[in-house]
Structures are given as structure tokens and as C-alpha cells.
PDB file of C-alpha atoms in Angstrom:
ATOM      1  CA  UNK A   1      23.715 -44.519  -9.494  1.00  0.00           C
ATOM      2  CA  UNK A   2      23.193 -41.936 -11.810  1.00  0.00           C
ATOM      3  CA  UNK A   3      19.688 -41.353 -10.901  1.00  0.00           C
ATOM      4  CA  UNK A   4      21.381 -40.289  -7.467  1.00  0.00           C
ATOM      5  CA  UNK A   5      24.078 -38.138  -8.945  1.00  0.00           C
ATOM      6  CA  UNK A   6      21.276 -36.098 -10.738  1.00  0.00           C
ATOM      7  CA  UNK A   7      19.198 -35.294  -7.626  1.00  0.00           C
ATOM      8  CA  UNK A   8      22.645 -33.947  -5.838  1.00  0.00           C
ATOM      9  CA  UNK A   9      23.652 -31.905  -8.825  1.00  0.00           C
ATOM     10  CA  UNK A  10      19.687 -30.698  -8.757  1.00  0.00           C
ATOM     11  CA  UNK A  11      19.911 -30.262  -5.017  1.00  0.00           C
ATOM     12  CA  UNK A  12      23.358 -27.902  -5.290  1.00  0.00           C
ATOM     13  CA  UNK A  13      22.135 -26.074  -8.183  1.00  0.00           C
ATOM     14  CA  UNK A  14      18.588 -25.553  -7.888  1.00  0.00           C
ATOM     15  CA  UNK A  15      17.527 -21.876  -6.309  1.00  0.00           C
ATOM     16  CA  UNK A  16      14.964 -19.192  -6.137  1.00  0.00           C
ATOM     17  CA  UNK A  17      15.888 -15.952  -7.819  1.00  0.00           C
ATOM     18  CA  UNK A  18      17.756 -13.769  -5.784  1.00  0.00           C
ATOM     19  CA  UNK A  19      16.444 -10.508  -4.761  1.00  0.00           C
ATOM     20  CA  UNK A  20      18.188  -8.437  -7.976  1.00  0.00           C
ATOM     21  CA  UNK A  21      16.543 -11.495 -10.002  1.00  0.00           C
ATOM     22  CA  UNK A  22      12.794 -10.651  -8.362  1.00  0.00           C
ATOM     23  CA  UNK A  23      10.990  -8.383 -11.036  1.00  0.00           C
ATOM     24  CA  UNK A  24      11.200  -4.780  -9.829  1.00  0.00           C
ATOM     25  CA  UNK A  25       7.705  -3.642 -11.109  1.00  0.00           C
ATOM     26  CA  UNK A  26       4.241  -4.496  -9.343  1.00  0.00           C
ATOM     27  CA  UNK A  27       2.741  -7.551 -10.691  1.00  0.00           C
ATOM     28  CA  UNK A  28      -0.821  -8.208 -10.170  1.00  0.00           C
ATOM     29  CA  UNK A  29      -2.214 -11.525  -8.502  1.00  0.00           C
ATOM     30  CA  UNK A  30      -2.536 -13.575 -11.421  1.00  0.00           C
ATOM     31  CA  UNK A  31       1.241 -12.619 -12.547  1.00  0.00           C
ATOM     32  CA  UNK A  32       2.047 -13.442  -9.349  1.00  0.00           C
ATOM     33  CA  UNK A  33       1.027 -17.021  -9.646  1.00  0.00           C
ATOM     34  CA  UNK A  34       2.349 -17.367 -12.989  1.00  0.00           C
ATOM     35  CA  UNK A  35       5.441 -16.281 -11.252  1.00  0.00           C
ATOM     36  CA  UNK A  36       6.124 -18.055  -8.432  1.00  0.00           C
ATOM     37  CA  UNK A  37       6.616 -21.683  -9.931  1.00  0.00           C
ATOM     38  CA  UNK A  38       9.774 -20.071 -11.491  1.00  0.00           C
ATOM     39  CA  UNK A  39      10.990 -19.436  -7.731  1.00  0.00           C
ATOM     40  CA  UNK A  40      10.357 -22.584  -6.111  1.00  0.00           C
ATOM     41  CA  UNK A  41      12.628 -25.548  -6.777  1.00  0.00           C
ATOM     42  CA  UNK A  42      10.868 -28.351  -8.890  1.00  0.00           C
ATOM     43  CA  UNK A  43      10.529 -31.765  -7.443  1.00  0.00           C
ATOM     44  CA  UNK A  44       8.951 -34.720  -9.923  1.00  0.00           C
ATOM     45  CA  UNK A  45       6.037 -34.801  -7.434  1.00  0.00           C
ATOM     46  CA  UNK A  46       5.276 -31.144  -7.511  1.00  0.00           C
ATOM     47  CA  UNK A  47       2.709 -29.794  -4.563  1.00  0.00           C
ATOM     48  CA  UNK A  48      -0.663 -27.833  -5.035  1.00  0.00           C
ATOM     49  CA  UNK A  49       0.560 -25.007  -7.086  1.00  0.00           C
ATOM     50  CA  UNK A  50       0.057 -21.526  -5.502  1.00  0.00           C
ATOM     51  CA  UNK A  51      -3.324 -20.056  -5.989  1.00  0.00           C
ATOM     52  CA  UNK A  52      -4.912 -16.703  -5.339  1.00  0.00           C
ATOM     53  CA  UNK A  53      -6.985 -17.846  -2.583  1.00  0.00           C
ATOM     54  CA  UNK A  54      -3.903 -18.937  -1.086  1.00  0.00           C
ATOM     55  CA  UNK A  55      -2.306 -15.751  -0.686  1.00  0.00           C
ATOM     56  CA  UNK A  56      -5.187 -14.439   0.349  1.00  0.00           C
ATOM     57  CA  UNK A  57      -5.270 -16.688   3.310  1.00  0.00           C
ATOM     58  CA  UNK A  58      -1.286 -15.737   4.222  1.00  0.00           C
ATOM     59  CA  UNK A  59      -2.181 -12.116   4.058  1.00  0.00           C
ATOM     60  CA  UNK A  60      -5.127 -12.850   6.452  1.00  0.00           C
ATOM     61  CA  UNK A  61      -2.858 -14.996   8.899  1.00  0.00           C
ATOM     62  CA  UNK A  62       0.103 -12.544   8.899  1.00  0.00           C
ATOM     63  CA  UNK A  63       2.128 -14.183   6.647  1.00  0.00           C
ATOM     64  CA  UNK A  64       2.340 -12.286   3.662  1.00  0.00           C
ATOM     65  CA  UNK A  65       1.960  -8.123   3.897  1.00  0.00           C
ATOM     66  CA  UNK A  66      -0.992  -6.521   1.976  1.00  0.00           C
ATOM     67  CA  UNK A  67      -1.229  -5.843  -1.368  1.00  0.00           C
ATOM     68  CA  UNK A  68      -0.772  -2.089  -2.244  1.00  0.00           C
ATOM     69  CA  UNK A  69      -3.467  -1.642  -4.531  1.00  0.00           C
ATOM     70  CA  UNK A  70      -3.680  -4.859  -5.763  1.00  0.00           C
ATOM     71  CA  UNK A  71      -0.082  -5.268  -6.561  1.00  0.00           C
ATOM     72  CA  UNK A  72       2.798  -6.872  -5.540  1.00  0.00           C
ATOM     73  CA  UNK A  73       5.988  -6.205  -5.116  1.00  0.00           C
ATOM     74  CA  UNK A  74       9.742  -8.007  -4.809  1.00  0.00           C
ATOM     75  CA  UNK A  75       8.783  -8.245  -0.278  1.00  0.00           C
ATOM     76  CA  UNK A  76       5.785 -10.170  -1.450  1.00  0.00           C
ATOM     77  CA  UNK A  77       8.056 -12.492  -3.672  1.00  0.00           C
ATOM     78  CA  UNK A  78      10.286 -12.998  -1.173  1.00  0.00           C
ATOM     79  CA  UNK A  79       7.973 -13.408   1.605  1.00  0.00           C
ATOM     80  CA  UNK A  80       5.810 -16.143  -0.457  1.00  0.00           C
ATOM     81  CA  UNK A  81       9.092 -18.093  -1.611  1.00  0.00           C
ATOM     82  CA  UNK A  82      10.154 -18.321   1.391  1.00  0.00           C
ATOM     83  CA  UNK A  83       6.010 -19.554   2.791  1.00  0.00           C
ATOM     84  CA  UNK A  84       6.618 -22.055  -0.181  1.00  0.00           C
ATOM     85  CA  UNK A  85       9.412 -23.932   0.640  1.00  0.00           C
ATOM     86  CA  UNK A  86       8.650 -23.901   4.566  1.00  0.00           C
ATOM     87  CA  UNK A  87       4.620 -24.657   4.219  1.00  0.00           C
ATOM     88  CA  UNK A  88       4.799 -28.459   3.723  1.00  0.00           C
ATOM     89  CA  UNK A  89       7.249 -28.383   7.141  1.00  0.00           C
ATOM     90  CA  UNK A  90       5.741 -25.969   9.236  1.00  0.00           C
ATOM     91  CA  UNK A  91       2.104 -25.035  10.491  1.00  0.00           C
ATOM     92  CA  UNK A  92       0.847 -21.402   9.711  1.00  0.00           C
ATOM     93  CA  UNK A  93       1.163 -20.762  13.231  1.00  0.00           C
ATOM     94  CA  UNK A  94       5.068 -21.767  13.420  1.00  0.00           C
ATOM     95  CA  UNK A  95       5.358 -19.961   9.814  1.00  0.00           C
ATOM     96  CA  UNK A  96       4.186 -16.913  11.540  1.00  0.00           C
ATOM     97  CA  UNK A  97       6.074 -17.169  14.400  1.00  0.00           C
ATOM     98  CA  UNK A  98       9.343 -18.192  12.296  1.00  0.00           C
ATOM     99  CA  UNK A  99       9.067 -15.374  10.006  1.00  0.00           C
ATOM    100  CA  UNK A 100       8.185 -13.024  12.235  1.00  0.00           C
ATOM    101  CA  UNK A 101      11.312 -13.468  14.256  1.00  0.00           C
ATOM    102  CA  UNK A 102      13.469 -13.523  11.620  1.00  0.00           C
ATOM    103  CA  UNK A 103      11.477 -10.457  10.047  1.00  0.00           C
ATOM    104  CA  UNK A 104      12.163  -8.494  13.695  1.00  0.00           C
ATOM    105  CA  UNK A 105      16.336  -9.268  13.128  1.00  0.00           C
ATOM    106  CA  UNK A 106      16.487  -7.784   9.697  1.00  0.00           C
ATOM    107  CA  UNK A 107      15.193  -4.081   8.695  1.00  0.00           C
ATOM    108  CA  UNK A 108      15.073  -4.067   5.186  1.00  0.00           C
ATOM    109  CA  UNK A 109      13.344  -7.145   3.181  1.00  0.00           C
ATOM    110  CA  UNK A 110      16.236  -7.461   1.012  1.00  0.00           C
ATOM    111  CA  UNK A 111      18.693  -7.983   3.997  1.00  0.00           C
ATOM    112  CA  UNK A 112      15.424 -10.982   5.043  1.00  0.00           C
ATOM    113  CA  UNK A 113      15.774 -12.649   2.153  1.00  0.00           C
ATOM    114  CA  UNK A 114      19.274 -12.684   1.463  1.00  0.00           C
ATOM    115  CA  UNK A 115      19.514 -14.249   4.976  1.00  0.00           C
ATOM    116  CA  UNK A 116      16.302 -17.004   4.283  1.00  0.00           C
ATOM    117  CA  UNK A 117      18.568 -17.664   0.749  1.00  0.00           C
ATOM    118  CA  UNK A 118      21.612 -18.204   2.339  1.00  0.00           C
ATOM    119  CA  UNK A 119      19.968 -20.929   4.649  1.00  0.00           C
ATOM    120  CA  UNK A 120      18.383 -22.670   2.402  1.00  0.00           C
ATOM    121  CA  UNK A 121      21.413 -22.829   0.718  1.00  0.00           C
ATOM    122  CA  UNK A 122      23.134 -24.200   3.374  1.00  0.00           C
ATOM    123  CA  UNK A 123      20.619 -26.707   3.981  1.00  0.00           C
ATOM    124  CA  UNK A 124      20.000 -28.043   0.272  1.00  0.00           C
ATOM    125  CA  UNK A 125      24.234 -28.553   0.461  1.00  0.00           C
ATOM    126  CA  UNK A 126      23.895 -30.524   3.710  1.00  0.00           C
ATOM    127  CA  UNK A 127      21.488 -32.759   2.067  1.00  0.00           C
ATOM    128  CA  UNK A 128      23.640 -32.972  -1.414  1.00  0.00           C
ATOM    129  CA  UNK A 129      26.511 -34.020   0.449  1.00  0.00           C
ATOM    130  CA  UNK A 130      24.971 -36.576   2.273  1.00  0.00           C
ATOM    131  CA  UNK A 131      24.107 -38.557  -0.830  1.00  0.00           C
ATOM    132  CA  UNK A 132      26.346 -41.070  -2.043  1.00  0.00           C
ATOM    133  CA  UNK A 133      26.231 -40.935  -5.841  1.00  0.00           C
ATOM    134  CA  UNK A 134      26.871 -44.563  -5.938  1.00  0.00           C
ATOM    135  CA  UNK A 135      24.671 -45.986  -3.758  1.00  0.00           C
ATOM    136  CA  UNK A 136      23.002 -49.770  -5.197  1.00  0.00           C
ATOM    137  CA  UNK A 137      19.401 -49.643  -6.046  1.00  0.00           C
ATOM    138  CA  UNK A 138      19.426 -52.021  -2.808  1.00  0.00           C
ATOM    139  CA  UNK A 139      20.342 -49.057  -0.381  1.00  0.00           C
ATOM    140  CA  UNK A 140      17.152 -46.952  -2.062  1.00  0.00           C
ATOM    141  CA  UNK A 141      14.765 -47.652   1.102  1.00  0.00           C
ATOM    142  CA  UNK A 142      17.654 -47.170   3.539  1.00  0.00           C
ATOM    143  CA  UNK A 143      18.764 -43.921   1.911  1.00  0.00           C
ATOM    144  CA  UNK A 144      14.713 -42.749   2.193  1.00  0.00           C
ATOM    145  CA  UNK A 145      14.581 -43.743   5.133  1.00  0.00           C
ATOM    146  CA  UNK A 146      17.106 -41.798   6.768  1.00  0.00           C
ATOM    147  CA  UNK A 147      16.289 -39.036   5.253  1.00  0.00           C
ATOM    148  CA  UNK A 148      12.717 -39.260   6.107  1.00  0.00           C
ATOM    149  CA  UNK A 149      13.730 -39.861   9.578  1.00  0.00           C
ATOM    150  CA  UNK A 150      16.671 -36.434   9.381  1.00  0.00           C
ATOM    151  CA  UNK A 151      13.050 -34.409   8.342  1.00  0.00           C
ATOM    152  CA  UNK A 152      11.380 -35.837  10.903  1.00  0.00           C
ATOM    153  CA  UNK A 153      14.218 -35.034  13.370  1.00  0.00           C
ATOM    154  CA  UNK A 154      14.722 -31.705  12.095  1.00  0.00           C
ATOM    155  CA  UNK A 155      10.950 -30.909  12.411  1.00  0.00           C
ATOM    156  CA  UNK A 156      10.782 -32.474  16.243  1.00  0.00           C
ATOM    157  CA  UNK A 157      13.715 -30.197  16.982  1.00  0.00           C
ATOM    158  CA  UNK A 158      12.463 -26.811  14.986  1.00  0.00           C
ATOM    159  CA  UNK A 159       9.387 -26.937  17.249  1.00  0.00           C
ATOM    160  CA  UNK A 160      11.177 -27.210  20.183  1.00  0.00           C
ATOM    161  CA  UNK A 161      13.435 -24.231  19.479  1.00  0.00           C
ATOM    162  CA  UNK A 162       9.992 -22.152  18.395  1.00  0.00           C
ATOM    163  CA  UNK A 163       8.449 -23.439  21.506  1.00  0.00           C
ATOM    164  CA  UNK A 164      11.741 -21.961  23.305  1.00  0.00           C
ATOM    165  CA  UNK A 165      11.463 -18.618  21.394  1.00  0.00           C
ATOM    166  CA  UNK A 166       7.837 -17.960  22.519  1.00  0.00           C
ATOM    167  CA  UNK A 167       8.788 -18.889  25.998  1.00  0.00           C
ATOM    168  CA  UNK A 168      11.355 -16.409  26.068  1.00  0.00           C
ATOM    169  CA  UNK A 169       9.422 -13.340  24.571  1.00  0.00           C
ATOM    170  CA  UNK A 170      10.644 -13.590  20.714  1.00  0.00           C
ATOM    171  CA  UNK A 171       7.468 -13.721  19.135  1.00  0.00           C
ATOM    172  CA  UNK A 172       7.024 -11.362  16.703  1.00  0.00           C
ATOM    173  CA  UNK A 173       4.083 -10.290  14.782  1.00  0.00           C
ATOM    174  CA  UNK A 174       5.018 -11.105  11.256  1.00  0.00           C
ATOM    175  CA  UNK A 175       3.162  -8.663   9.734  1.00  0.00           C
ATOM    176  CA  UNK A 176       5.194  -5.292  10.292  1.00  0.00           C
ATOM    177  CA  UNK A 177       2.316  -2.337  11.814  1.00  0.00           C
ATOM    178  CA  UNK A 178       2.248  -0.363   8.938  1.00  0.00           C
ATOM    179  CA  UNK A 179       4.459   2.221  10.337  1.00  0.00           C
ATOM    180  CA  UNK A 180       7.264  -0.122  10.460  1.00  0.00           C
ATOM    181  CA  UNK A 181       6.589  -1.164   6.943  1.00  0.00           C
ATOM    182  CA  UNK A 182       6.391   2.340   5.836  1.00  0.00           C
ATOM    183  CA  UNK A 183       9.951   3.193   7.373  1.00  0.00           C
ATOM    184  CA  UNK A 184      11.337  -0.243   5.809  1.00  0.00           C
ATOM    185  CA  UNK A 185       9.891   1.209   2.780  1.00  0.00           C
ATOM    186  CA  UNK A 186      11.644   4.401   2.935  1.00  0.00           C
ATOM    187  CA  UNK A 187      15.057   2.626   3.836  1.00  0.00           C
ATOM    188  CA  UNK A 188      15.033   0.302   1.014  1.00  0.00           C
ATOM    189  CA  UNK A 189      14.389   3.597  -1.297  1.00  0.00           C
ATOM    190  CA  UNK A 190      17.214   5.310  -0.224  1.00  0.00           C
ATOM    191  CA  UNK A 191      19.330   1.939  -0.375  1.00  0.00           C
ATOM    192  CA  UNK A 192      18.415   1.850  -3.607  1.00  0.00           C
ATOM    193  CA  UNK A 193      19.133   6.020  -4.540  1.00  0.00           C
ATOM    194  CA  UNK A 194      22.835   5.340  -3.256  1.00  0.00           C
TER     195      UNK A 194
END
């Protein structure tokens, strides 16, 4: 079904910008939003788009690091593409405690989101390759169902292991004290004077 075959080719080729991609100058919050659609991977039944309030609220539940001076840089990118393609999955309190933990493993944002692209990667191949390009309009509900059923699945098991991390100490605050940003800060500079 060539309906079928497009979705897998959209599904292996379809990406956010990786972090050399990300602008490298401040935008302010209304660039932002213009932004971000160009990072998230476009589905025919598109979501709320991102708004200002929004961003507001993931900077107020730890998500998303403040603003400095009312700008934002290629962390903030990364962090909100990365709240964008998890949000319709997770709660904000398993966002937090997800991206916290896998904040705490990796110093410098760039090293975060090359890891968070890399699994999604992973992930969007998984699902390509389970779809069989020639599938009969008749198979359509079993082929949604099943992968209705792998999200559900998936989702029952991600709490589980979350539940599991917070028994065993690994929650992180996802928002860095601003000490720890500040030395990130400095690391990425000199990455980035080398």
C-alpha cells in the first residue's frame, strides 16, 4: 500500500535539527514558537502548537531552564524538542523525572541531546520496520491496533521503570541549581573555543 510505504519513508527520514542545525543566537519567545514547528516531526493530525504560555508553564515545573533575559538559547531548543515529542506520552511529573535523570548522566546539553536524538532515532526505525509496506486496506485496523496496543505497552512499562528509578534514589531535579548550569555553561564555551 503505498499510503503505508510513505509513512515508513516519513518515519525513517523525519528528524529534529541536530544540535549544529539549532540557531546559535538568542531568539526571543515569539521566535521561539515560530521555531519549534520546524523541529518537531509533522503528523496529518498535528497537536496544539507550542505557545508562550506553554513554556512558561515548563519553566515553572522544571522542565525547561529560565530564560536569560528573555532569550533563548540552543539548551532551550533542545530541552523543548525533546518536552514535544515526549508530552503527549508522559505526565509533567514523569517528564521531569525522565529528563532530569537523563540531564544528571550527561554534563554538557549538547552531549543530552545528541543522546535524546539518537533514541528517538532508534525508536522511529523500530516502528518503520515494523510496517509492512504492503499490507491490504483490510489489515488497516489490525495494523492500528497493534500499534496502539505497542504505545500502550511501552507507556505501562516506562512508568514502571520511572517508578523503579525513584525507588532507587535517581530522581533528579531537572532543572540544574544555577551553579551547575553556570559550570555546564562554561564547559560548553570552552568545547566550543577548541
Amino acid at each position: 500500500m503505498k499510503e503505508i510505504q510513505r509513512l515508513k519513508e516519513h518515519l525513517e527520514a523525519q528528524r529534529p535539527g541536530g544540535w549544529e542545525e539549532l540557531p546559535d543566537l538568542s531568539l526571543y519567545m515569539d521566535q521561539l514558537i515560530s521555531y519549534m514547528p520546524r523541529q518537531l516531526i509533522p503528523t496529518e493530525t498535528e497537536g496544539d502548537p507550542l505557545t508562550a504560555a506553554m513554556v512558561n508553564n515548563y519553566i515553572k515545573a522544571g522542565l525547561l531552564p529560565r530564560a536569560e533575559g528573555k532569550r533563548y538559547d540552543r539548551r532551550h531548543l533542545a530541552y523543548l524538542t525533546a518536552i514535544c515529542a515526549l508530552k503527549p506520552v508522559l505526565s509533567m511529573k514523569e517528564l521531569a523525572q525522565l529528563l532530569g535523570a537523563v540531564d544528571a548522566q550527561h554534563v554538557v546539553a549538547e552531549d543530552w541531546y545528541g543522546f535524546f536524538l539518537g533514541k528517538l532515532d532508534e525508536s522511529m526505525g523500530t516502528v518503520a520496520d515494523s510496517l509492512d509496506e504492503n499490507a491490504k486496506e483490510s489489515e488497516l485496523p489490525a495494523l492500528a491496533l497493534r500499534l496502539a496496543l505497542d504505545s500502550y505497552a511501552n507507556k505501562l512499562a516506562c512508568q514502571r521503570v520511572l517508578t523503579l528509578m525513584e525507588k532507587q534514589g535517581e530522581k533528579v531535579d531537572p532543572a540544574p541549581s544555577p551553579a551547575g548550569e553556570k559550570k555546564k555553561k562554561k564547559k560548553e564555551e570552552k568545547r566550543s573555543e577548541a
